[in-house]
Tab-separated table of C-alpha atoms in Angstrom:
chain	number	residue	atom	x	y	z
A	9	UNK	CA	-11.917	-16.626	22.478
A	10	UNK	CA	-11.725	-15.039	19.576
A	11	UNK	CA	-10.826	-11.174	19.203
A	12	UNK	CA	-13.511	-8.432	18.423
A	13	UNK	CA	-11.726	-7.019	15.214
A	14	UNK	CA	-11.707	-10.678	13.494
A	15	UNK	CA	-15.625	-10.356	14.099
A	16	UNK	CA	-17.276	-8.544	11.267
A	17	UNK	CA	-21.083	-8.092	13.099
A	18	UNK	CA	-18.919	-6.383	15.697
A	19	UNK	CA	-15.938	-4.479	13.796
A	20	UNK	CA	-17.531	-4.483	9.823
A	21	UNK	CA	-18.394	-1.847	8.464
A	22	UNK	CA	-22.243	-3.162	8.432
A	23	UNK	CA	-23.283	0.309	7.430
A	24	UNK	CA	-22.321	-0.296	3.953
A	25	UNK	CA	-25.083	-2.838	2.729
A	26	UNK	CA	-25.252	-1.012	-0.650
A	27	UNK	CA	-22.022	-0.178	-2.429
A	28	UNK	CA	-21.843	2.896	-4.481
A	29	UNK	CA	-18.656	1.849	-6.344
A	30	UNK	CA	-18.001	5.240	-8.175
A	31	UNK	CA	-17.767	6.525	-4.584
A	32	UNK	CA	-14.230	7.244	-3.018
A	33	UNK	CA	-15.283	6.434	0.337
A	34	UNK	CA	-17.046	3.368	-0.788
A	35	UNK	CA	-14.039	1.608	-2.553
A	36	UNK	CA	-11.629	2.421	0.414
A	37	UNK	CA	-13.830	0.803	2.769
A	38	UNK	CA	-14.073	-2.355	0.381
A	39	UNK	CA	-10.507	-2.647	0.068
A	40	UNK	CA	-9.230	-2.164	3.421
A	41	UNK	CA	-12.362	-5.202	4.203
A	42	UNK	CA	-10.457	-7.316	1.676
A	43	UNK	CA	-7.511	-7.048	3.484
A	44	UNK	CA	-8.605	-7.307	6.795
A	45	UNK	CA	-9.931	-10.510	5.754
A	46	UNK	CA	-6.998	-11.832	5.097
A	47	UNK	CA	-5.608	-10.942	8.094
A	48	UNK	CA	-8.375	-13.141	9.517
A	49	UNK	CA	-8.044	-16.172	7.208
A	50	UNK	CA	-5.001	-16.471	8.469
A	51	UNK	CA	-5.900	-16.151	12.398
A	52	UNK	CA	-8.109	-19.243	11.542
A	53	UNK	CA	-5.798	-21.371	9.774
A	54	UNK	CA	-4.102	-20.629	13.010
A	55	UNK	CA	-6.536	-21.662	15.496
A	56	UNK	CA	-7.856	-24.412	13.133
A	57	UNK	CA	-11.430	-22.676	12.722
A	58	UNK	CA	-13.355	-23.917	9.714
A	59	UNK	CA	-16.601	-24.330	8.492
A	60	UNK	CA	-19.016	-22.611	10.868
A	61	UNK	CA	-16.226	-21.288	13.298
A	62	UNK	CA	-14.325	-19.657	10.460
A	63	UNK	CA	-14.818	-15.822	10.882
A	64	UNK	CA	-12.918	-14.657	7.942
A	65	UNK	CA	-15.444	-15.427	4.944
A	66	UNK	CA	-18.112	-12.352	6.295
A	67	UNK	CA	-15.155	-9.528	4.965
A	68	UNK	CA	-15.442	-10.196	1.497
A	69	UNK	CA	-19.224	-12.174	1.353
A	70	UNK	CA	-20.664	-9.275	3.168
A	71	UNK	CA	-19.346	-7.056	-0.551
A	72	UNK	CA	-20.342	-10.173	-2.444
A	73	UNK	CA	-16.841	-11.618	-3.605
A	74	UNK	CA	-15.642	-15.243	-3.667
A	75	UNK	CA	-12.013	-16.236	-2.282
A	76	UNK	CA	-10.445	-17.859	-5.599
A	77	UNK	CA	-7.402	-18.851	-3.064
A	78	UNK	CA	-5.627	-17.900	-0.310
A	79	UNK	CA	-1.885	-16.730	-1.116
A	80	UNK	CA	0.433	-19.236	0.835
A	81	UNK	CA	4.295	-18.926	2.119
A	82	UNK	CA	5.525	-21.744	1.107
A	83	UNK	CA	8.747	-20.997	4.147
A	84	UNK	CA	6.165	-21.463	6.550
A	85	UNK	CA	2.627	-21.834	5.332
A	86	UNK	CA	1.129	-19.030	6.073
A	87	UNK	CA	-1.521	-16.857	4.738
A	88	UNK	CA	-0.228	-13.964	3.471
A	89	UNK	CA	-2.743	-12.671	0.351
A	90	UNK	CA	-5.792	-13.675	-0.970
A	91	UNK	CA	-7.135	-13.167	-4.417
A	92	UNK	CA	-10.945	-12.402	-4.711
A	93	UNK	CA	-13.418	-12.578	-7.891
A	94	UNK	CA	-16.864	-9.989	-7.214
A	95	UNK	CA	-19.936	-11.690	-7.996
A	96	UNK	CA	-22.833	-9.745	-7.447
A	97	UNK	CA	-26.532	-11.114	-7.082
A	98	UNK	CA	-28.015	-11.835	-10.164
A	99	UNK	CA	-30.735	-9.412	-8.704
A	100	UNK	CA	-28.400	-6.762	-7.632
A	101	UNK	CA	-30.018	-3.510	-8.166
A	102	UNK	CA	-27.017	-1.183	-7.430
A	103	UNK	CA	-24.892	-0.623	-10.848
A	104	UNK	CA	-21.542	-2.610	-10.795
A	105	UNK	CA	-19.874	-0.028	-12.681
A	106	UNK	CA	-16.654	0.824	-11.654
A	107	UNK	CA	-16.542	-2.210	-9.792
A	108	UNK	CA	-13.565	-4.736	-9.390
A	109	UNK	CA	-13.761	-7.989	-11.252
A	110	UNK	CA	-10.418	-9.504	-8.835
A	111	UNK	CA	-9.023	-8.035	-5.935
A	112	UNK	CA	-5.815	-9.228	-4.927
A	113	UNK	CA	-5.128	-8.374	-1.025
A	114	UNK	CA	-2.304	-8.948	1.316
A	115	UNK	CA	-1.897	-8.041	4.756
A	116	UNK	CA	0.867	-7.179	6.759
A	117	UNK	CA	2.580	-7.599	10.123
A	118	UNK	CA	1.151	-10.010	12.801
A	119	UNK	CA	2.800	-9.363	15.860
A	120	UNK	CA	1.929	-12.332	17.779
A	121	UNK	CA	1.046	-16.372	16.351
A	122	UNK	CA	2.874	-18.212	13.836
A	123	UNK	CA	3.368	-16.003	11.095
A	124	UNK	CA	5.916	-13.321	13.188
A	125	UNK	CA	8.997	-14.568	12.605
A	126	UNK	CA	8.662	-14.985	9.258
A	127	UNK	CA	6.622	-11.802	8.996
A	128	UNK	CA	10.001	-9.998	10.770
A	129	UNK	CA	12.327	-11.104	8.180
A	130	UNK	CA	10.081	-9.972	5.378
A	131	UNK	CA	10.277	-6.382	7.235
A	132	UNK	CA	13.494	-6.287	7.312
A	133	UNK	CA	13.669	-7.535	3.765
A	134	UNK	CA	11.839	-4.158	3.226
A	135	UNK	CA	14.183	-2.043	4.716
A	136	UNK	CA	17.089	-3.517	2.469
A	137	UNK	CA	15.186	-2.584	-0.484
A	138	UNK	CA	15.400	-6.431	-1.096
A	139	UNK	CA	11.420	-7.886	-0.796
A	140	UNK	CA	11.203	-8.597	-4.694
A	141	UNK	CA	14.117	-11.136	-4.023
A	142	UNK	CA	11.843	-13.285	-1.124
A	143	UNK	CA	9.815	-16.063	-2.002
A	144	UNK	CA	6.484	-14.876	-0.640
A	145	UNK	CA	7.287	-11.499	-3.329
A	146	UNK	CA	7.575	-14.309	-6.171
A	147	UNK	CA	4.435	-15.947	-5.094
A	148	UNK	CA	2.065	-12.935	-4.889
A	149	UNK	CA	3.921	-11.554	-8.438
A	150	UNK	CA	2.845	-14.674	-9.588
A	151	UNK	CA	-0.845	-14.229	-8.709
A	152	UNK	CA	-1.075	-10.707	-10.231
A	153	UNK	CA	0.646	-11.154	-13.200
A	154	UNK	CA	-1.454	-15.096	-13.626
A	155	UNK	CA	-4.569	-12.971	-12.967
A	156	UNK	CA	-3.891	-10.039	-15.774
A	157	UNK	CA	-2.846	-12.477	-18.448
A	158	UNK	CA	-5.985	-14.777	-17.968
A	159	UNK	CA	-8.473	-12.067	-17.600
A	160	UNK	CA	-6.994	-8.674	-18.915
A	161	UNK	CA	-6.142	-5.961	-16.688
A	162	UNK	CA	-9.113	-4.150	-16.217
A	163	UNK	CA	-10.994	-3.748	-12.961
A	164	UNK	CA	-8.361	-5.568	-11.224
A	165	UNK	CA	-7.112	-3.929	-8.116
A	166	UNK	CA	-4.355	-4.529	-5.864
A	167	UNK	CA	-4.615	-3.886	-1.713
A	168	UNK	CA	-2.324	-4.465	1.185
A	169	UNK	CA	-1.781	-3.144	4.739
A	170	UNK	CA	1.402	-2.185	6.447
A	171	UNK	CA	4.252	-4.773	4.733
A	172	UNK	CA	1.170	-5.523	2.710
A	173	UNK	CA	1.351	-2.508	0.751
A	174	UNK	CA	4.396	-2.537	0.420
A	175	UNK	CA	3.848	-5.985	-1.790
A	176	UNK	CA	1.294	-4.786	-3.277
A	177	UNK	CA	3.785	-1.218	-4.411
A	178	UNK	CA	5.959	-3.640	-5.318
A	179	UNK	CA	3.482	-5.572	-7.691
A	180	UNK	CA	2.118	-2.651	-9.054
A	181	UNK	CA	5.153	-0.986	-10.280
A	182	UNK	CA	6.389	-3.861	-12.031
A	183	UNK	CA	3.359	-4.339	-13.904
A	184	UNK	CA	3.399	-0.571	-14.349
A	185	UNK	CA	6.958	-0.709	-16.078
A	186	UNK	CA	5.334	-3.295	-18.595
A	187	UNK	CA	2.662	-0.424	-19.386
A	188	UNK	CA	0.013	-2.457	-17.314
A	189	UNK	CA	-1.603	0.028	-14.455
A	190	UNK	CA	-3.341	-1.641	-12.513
A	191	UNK	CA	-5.757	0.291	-9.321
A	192	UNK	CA	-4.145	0.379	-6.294
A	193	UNK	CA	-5.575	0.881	-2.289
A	194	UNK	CA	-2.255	0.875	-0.297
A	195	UNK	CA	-2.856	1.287	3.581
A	196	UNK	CA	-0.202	2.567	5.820
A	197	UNK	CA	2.505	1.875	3.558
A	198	UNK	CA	6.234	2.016	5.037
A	199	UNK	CA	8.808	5.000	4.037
A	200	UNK	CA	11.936	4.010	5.884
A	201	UNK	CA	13.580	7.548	6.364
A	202	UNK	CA	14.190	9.756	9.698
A	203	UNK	CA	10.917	10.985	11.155
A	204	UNK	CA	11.339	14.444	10.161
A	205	UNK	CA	7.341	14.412	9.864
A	206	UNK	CA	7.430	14.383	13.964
A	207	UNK	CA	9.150	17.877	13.698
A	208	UNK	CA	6.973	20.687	14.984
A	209	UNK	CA	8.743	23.532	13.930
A	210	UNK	CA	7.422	24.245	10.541
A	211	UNK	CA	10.512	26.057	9.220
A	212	UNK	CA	12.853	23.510	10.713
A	213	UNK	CA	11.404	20.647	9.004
A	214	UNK	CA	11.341	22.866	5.836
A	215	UNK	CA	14.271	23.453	6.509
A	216	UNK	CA	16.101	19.874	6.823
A	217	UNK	CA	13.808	19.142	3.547
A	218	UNK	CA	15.370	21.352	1.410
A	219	UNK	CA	19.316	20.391	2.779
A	220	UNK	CA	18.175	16.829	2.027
A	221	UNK	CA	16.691	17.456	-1.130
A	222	UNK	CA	20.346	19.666	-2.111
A	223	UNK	CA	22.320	16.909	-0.566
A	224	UNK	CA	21.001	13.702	-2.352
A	225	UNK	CA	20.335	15.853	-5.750
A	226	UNK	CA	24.245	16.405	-5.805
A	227	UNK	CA	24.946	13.338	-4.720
A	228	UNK	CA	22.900	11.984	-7.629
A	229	UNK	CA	24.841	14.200	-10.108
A	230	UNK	CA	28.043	13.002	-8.678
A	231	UNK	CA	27.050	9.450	-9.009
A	232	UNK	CA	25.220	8.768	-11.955
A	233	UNK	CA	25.917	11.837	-14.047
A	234	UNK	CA	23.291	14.691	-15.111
A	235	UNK	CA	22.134	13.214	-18.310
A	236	UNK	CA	19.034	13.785	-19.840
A	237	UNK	CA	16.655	10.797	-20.247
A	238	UNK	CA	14.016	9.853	-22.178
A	239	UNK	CA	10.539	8.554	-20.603
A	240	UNK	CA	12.060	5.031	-22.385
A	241	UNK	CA	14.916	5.010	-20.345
A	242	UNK	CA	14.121	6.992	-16.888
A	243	UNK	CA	11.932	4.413	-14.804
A	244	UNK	CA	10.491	7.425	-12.614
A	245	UNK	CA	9.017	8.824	-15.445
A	246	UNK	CA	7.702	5.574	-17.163
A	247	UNK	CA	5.780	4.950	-13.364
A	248	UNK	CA	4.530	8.179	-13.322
A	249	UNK	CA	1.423	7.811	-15.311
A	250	UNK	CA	0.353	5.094	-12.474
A	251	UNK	CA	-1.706	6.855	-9.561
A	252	UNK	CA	-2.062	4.503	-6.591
A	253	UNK	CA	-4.192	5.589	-3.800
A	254	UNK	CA	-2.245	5.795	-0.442
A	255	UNK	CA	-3.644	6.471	2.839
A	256	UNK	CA	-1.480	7.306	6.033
A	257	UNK	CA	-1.828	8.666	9.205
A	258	UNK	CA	-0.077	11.593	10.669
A	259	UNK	CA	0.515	9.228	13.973
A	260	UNK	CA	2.214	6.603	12.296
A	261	UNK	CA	5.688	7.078	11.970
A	262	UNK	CA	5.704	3.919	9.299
A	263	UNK	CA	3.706	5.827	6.677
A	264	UNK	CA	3.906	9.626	7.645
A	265	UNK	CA	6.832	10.736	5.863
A	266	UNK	CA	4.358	9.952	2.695
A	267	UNK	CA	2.860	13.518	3.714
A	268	UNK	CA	6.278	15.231	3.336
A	269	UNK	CA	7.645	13.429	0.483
A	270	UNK	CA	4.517	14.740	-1.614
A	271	UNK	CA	4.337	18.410	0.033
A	272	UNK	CA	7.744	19.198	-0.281
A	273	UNK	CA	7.646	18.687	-3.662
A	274	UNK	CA	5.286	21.692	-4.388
A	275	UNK	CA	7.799	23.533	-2.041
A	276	UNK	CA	10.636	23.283	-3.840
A	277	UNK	CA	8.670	23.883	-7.391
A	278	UNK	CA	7.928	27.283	-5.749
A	279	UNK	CA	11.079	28.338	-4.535
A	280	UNK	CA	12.270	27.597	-7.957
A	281	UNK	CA	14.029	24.505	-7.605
A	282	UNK	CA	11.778	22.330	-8.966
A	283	UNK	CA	14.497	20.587	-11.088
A	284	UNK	CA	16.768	19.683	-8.116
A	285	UNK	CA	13.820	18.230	-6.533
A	286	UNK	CA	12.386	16.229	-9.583
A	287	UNK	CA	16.355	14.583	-9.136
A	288	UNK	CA	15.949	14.310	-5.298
A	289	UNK	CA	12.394	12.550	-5.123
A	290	UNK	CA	13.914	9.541	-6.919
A	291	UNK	CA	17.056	8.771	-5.477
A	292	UNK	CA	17.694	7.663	-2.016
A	293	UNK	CA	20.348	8.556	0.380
A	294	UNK	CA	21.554	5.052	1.084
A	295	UNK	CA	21.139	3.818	-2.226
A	296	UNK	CA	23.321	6.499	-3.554
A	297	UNK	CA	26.182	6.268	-0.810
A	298	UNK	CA	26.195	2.276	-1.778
A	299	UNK	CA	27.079	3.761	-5.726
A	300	UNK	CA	29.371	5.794	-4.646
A	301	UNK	CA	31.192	2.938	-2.929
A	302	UNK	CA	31.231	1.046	-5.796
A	303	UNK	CA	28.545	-1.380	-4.474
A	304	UNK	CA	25.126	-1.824	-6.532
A	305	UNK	CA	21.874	-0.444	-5.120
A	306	UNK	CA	18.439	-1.315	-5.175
A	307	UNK	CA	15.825	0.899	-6.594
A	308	UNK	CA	14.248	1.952	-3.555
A	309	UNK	CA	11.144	0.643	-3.139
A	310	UNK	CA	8.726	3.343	-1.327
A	311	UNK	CA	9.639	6.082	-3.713
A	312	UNK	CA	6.722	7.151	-5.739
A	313	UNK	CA	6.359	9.500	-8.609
A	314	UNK	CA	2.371	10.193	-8.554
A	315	UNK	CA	-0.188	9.256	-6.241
A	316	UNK	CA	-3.409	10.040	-4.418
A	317	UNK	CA	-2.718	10.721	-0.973
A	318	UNK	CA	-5.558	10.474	1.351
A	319	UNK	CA	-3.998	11.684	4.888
A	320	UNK	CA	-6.523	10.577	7.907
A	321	UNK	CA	-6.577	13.911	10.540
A	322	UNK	CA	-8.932	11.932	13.167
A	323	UNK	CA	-7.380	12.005	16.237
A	324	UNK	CA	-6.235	8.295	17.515
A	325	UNK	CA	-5.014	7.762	20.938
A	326	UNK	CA	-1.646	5.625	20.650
A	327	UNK	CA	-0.234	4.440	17.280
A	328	UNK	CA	-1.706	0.843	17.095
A	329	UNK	CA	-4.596	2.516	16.280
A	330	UNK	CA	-3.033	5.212	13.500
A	331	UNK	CA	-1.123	2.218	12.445
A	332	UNK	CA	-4.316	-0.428	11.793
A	333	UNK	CA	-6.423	-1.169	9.031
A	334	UNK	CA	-9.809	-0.900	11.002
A	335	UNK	CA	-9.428	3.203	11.049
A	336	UNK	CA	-10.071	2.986	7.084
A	337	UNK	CA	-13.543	1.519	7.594
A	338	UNK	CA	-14.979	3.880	9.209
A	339	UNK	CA	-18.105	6.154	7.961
A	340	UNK	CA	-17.057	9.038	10.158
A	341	UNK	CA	-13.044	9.829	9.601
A	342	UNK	CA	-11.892	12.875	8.108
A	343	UNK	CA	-9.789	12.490	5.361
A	344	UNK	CA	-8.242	14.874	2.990
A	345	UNK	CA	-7.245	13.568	-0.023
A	346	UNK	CA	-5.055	15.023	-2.730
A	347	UNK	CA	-3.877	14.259	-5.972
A	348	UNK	CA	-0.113	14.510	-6.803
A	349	UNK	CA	0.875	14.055	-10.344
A	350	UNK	CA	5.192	13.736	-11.093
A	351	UNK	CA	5.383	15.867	-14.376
């Protein structure tokens, strides 16, 4: 039987029938429908429903896109992406502006079928700071970067959920480097770091923030020298005119520490130590002991300069449900979103 989430009469956001795509609220719930359906096409392919039984094709017909082709892993042939083309009625009333032309989606974990074990290894992959060296990472750069040089780069957005947006981070900066910015929807995406977000005590974790922020700024100095840079040469600066929009939830340890990275950021800028933190935000504690062993290290791959941060504050229960991509589709979640620009 299938589940009630794969189901889009029961879990779609059916409210939405017209699309107001200059609307914030309207181009979340879009994207995060994108994704899920990928998440779905690949719970079919599973269970071998097609034609009639498939359920996935309602998340993105429902919006009035076409799947160009589903993104396969060609380790073990799963569905892990999808790219999209819009095509609205030829009688559409509703203006298309600001609409995507593609949409390139991919999801993330599945915890049970198939695709887990292969799913795992791309996690820990993550962790490592070593997904742009897996073959489902040279597939789905493949898609973007065969979708921007046939059609251009504008209106093209990227999506993902989970270990999904952490592909689709990945994409997006490397097209960013090339001076290609491409619109971004990342859902829960993973910062591997402590979970000083859990703290309670507001001066504690301010606290801890600031030590950190001390510890890997010197560390930095100590490794790599305090140099000035040019935007040319100093990659944090050359990413920083790209703003993706991120959404986490407080209850999900994966994607929380997003809040803090951003916040303490305006913290240190006014206790005056703005410049040790503009050092801080781009280096990584592990990455930097590895250099000062004399091994290389990865540019760490959830560090951000600029981004919109949308932060959900609804109330959820347990964290599969701060953690899942159905909270984003909802009509009645407070959000607070916030723009945070790396200058």
């Amino acid at each position: 039987m299938a589940s009630k989430r794969d189901i889009f009469g029961i879990s779609g956001p059916l409210y939405l029938s017209d699309v107001d795509w200059k609307s914030a609220h309207h181009r979340r719930v879009v994207a995060a429908s994108l994704v899920e359906g990928v998440y779905v096409l690949e719970r079919d392919r599973e269970k071998n429903r097609q034609g009639s039984e498939a359920l996935a094709p309602p998340w993105w017909e429902f919006f009035h896109f076409q799947l160009l082709h589903p993104l396969v892993d060609n380790v073990d042939s799963c569905i892990f992406g999808a790219v999209y083309e819009y095509k609205p009625a030829l009688d559409c009333k509703n203006s298309t502006e600001g609409a995507p032309r593609y949409v390139i989606a991919f999801r993330g974990t599945i915890t049970k079928g198939d695709a887990f074990s292969q799913d795992l290894k791309l996690d820990f992959h993550f962790i490592q700071n070593g997904l742009h060296l897996t073959p489902r990472f040279e597939i789905a750069m493949q898609a973007v970067r065969n979708i921007v040089a046939t059609y251009g780069d504008l209106n093209v957005w990227l999506a993902g959920h989970s270990l999904g947006s952490a592909m689709s981070m990945l994409a997006g900066k490397n097209m960013a480097k090339s001076g290609i910015f491409l619109e971004a929807y990342l859902f829960n995406p993973p910062y591997f770091s402590a979970p000083i977000e859990k703290i309670k005590d507001k001066k504690v974790k301010s606290g801890i923030r600031i030590a950190s922020s001390l510890i890997t700024a010197g560390l930095a100095m100590a490794t790599k020298g305090h140099q000035q840079r040019t935007t040319s040469e100093d990659p944090f600066l050359l990413l920083s005119p790209w703003v993706p929009n991120l959404f986490v939830n407080p209850g999900d340890h994966i994607c929380a520490e997003y809040i803090g990275y951003f916040e303490h950021r305006k913290t240190m800028e006014e206790i005056g130590a703005g410049g040790i933190e503009r050092l801080a935000t781009q280096n990584s504690l592990g990455g930097l002991f590895l250099t000062a062993i004399g091994r290389q290290a990865e540019e760490p791959l959830h560090l951000l300069p600029s981004a919109n941060l949308t932060v959900n504050l609804s109330k959820y229960s347990n964290f599969k449900q701060a953690h899942g991509i159905h909270q984003w589709l909802r009509p009645d979640t407070h959000l607070q979103s916030k723009l945070h620009q790396y200058r």
